[in-house]
PDB file of C-alpha atoms and ligand atoms in Angstrom:
ATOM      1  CA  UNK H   1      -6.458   4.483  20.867  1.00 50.00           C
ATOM      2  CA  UNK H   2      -3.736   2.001  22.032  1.00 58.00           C
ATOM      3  CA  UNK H   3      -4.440  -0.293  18.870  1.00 89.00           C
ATOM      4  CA  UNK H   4      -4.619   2.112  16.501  1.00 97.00           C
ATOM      5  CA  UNK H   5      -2.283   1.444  13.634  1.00 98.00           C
ATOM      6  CA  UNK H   6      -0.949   2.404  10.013  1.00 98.00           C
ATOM      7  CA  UNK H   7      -0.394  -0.864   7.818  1.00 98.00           C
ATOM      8  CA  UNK H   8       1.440  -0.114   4.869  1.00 98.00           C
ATOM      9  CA  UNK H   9       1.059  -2.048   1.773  1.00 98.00           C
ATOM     10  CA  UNK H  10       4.164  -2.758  -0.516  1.00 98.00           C
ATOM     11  CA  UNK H  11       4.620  -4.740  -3.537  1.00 98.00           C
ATOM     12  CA  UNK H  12       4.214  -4.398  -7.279  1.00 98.00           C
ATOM     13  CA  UNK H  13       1.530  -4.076  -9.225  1.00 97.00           C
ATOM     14  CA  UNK H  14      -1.037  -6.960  -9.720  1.00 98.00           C
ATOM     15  CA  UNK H  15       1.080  -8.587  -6.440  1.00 98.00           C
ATOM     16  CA  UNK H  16      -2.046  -8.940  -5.262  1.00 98.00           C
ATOM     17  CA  UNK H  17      -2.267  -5.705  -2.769  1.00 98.00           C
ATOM     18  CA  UNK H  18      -5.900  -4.728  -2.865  1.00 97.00           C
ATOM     19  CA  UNK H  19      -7.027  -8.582  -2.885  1.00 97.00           C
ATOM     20  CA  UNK H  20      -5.299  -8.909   0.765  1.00 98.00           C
ATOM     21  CA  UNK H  21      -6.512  -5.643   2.279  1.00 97.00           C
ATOM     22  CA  UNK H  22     -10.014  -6.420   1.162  1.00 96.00           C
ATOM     23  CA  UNK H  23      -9.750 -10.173   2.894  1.00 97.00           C
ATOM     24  CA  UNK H  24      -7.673  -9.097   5.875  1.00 98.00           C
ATOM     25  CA  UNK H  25      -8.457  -5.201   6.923  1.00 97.00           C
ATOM     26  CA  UNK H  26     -11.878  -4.735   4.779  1.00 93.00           C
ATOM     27  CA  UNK H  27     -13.680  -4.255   7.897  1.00 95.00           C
ATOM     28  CA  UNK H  28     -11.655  -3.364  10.593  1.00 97.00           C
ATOM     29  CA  UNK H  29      -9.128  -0.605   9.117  1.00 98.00           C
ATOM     30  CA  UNK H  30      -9.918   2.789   6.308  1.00 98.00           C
ATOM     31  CA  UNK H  31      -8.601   1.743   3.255  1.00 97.00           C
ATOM     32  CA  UNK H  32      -6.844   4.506   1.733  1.00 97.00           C
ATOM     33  CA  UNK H  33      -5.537   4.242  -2.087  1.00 96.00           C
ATOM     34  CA  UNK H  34      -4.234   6.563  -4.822  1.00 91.00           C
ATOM     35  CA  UNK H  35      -5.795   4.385  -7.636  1.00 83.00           C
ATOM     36  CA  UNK H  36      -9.151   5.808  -5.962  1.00 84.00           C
ATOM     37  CA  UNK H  37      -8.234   9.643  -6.085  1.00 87.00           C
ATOM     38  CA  UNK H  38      -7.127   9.831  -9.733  1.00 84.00           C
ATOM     39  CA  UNK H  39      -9.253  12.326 -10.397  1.00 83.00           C
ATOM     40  CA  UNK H  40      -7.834  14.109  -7.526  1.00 85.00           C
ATOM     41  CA  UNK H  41      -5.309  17.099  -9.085  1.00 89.00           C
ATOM     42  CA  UNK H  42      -3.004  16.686  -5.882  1.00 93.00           C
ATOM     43  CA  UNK H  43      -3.229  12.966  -5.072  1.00 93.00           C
ATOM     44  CA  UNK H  44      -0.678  12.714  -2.452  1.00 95.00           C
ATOM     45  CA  UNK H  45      -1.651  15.105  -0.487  1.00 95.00           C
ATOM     46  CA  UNK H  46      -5.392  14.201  -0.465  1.00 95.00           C
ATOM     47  CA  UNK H  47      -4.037  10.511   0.294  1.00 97.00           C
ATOM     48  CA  UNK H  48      -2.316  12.531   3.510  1.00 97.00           C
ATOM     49  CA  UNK H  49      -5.225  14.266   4.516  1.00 97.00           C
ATOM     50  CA  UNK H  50      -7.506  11.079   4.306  1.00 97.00           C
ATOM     51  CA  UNK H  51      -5.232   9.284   6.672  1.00 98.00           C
ATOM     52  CA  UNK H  52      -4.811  12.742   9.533  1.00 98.00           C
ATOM     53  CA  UNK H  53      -8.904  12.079   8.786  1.00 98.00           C
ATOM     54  CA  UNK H  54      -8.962   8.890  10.055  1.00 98.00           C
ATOM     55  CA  UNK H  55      -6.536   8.621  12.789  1.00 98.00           C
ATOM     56  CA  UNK H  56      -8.123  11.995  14.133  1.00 98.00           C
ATOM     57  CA  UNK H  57     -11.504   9.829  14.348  1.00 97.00           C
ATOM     58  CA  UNK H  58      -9.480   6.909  16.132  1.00 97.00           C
ATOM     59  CA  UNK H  59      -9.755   4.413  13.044  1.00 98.00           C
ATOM     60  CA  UNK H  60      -6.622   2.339  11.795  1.00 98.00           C
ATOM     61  CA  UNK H  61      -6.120   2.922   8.688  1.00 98.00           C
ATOM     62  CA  UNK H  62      -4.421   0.682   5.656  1.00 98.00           C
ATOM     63  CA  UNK H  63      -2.621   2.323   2.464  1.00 98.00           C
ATOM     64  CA  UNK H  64      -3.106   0.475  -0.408  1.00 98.00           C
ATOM     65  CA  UNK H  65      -0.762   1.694  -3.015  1.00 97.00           C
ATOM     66  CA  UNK H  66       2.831   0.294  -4.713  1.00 97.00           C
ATOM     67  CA  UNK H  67       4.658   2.369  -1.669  1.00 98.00           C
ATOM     68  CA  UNK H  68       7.943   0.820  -3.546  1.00 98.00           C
ATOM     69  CA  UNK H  69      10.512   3.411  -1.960  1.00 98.00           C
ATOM     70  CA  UNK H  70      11.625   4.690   0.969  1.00 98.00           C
ATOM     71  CA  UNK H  71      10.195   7.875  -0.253  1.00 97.00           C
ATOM     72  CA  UNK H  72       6.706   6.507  -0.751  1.00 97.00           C
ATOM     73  CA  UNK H  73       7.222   5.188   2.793  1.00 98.00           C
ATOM     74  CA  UNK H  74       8.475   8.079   4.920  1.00 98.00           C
ATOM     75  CA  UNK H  75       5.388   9.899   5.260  1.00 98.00           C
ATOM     76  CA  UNK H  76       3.551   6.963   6.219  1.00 98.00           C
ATOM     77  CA  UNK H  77       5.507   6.056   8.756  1.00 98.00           C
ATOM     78  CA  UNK H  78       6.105   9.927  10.374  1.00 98.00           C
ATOM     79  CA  UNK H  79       2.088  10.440  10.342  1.00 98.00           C
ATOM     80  CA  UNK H  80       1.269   7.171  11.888  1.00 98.00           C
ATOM     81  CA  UNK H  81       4.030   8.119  14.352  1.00 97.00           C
ATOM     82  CA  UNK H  82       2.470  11.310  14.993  1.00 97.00           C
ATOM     83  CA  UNK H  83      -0.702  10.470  16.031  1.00 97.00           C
ATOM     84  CA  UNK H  84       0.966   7.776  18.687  1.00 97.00           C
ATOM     85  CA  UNK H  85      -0.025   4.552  16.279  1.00 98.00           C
ATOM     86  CA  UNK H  86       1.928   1.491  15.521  1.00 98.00           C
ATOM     87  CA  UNK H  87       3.089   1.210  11.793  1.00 98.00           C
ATOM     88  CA  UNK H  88       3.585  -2.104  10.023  1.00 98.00           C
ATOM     89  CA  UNK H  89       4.466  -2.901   6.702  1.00 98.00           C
ATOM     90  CA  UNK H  90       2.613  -5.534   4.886  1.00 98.00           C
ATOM     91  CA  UNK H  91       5.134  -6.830   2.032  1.00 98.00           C
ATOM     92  CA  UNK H  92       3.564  -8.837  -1.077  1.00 98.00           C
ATOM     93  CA  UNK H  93       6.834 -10.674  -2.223  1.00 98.00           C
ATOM     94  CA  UNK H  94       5.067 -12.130  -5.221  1.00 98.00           C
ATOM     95  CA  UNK H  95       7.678 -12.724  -8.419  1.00 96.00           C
ATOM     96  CA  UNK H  96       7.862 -10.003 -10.754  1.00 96.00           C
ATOM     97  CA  UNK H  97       6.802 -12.587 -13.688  1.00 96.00           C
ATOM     98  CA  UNK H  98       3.960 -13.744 -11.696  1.00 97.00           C
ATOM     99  CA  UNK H  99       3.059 -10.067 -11.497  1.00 98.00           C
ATOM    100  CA  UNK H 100       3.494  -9.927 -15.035  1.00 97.00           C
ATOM    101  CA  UNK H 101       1.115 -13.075 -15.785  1.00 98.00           C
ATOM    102  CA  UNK H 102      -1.807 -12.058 -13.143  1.00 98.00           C
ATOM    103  CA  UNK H 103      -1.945  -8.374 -14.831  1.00 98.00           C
ATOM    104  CA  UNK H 104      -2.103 -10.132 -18.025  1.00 97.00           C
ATOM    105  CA  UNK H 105      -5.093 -12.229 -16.812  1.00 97.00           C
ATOM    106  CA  UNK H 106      -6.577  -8.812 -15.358  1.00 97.00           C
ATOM    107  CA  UNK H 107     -10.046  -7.409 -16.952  1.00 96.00           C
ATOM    108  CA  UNK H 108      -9.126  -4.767 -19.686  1.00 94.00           C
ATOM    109  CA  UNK H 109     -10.069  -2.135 -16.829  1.00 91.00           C
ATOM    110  CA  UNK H 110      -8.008  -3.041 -14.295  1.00 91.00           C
ATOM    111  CA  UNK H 111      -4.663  -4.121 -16.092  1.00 95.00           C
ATOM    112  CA  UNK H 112      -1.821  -2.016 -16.008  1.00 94.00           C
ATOM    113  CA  UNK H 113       0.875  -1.393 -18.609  1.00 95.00           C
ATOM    114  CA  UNK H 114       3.550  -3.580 -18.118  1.00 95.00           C
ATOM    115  CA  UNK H 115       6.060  -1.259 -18.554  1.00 96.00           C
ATOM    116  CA  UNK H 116       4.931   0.651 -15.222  1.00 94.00           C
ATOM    117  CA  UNK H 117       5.239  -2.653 -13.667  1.00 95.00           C
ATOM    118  CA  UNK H 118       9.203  -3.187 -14.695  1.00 94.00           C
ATOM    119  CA  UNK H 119      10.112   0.660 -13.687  1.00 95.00           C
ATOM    120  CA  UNK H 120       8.353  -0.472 -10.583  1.00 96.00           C
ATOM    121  CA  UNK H 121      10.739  -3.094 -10.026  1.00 96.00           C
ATOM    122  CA  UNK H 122      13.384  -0.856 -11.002  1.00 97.00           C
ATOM    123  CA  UNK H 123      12.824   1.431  -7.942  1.00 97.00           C
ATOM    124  CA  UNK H 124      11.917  -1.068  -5.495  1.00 98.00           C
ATOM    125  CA  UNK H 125      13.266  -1.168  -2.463  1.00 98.00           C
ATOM    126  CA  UNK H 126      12.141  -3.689   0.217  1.00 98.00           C
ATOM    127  CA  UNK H 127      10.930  -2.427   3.339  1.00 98.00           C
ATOM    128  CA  UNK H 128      12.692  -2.213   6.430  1.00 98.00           C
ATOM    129  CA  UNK H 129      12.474  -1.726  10.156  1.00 98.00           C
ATOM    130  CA  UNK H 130      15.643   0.530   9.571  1.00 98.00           C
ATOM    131  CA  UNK H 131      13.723   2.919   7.969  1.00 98.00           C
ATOM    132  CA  UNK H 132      11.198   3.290  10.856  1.00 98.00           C
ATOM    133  CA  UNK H 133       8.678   0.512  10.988  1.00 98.00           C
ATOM    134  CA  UNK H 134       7.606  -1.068  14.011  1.00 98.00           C
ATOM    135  CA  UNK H 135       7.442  -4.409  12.218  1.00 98.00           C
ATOM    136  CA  UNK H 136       7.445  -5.787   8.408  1.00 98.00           C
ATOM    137  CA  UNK H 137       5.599  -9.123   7.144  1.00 98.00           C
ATOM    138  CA  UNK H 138       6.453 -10.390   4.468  1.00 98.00           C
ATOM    139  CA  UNK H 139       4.026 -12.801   1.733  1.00 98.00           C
ATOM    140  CA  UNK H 140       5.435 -14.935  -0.301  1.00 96.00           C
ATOM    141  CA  UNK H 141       2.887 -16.360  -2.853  1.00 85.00           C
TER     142      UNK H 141
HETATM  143  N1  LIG S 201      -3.045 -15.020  -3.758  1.00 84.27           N
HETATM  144  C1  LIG S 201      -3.447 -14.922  -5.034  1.00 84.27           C
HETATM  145  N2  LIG S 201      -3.401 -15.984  -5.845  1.00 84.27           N
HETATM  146  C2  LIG S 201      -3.786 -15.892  -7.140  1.00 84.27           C
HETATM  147  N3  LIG S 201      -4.249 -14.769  -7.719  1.00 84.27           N
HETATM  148  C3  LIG S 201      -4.310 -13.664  -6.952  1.00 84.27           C
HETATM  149  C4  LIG S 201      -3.911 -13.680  -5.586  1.00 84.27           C
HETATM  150  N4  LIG S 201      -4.066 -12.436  -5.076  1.00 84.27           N
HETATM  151  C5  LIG S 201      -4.545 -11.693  -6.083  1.00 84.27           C
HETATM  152  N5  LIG S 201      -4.701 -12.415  -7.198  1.00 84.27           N
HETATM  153  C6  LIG S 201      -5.192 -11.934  -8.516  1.00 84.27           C
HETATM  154  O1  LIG S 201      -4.144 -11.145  -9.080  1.00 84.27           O
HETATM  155  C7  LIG S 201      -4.660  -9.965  -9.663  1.00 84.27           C
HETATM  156  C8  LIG S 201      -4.015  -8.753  -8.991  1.00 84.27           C
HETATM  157  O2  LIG S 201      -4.437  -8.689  -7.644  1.00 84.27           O
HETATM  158  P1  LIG S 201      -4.654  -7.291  -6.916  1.00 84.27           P
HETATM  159  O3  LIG S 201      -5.578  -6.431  -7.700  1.00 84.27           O
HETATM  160  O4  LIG S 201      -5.014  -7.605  -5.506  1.00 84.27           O
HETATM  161  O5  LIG S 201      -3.165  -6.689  -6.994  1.00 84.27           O
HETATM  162  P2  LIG S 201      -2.598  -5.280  -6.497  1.00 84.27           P
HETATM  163  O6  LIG S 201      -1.309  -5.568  -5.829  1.00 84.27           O
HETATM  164  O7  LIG S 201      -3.641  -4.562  -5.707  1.00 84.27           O
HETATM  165  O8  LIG S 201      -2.299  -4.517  -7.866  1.00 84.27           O
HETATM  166  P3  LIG S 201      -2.250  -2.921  -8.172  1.00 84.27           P
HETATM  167  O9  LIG S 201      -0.966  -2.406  -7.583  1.00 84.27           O
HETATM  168  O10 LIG S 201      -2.222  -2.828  -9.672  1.00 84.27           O
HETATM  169  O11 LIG S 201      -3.457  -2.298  -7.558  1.00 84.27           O
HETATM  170  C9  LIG S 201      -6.175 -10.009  -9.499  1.00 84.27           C
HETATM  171  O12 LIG S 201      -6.744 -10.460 -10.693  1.00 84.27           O
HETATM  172  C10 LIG S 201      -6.377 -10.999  -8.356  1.00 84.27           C
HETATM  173  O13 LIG S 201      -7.598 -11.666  -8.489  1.00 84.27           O
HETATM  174 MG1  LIG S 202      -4.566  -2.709  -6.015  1.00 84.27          MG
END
């Protein structure tokens, strides 16, 4: 399919990620997300074979996790470029303390430990057509 594309999600945690995807891909791409294969003993590479899954049907497909390095990232961008789709990364810029303060306000449930949201931060690296994406928006809240 001509369309067909891999949008990558990047940006800390409580940036506001999964809010986005749901208002802007819920009904035209797969969402695919780690948070929703932790009981998965190999989550990666379920998260890899989810997204083969749904290029091989002809969906586009958006991955909804941190994706904070270029590690994260590489993957993503060699499978979409496999399968002949476009790959685009979607980049929440949202300040680290407004991160902090919206995972404060977070449900017990859903709020993560800060801490993972610092050594986040510590690893990010902003993404980057250098790296092999076909184009990179960024959102600034
Ligand atoms: N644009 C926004 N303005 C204000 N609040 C927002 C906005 N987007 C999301 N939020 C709120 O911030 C919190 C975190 O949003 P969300 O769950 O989308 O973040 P996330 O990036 O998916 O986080 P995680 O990486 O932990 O999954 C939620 O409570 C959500 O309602
Ligand atoms: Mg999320």
């Amino acid at each position: 399919m001509a369309d067909q594309e891999v949008v990558v999600m990047v940006g800390l945690q409580a940036a506001g990620k999964s809010t986005y995807c749901a208002r802007v891909f819920g009904l035209s791409h797969e969402v695919v997300s780690k948070d929703r294969l932790r009981n998965n003993g190999r989550p990666q590479r379920r998260q890899m074979r989810l997204i083969q899954e749904a290029l091989e049907r002809g969906r586009s497909v958006v991955v909804d996790n941190t994706n904070a390095s270029c590690q994260d990232r590489a993957p993503l961008i060699e499978i979409a470029h496999r399968f002949g789709a476009r790959v685009r990364a979607v980049y929440l810029d949202t300040p680290v303390l407004l991160c902090d303060e919206r995972n404060a306000q977070r449900p017990d449930k859903q709020r993560v430990p800060e801490v993972g949201l610092f050594s986040t931060r510590k690893i990010f690296v902003a993404p980057s057509v250098e790296e092999g994406f076909d184009e990179v928006e960024v959102i600034r809240s």
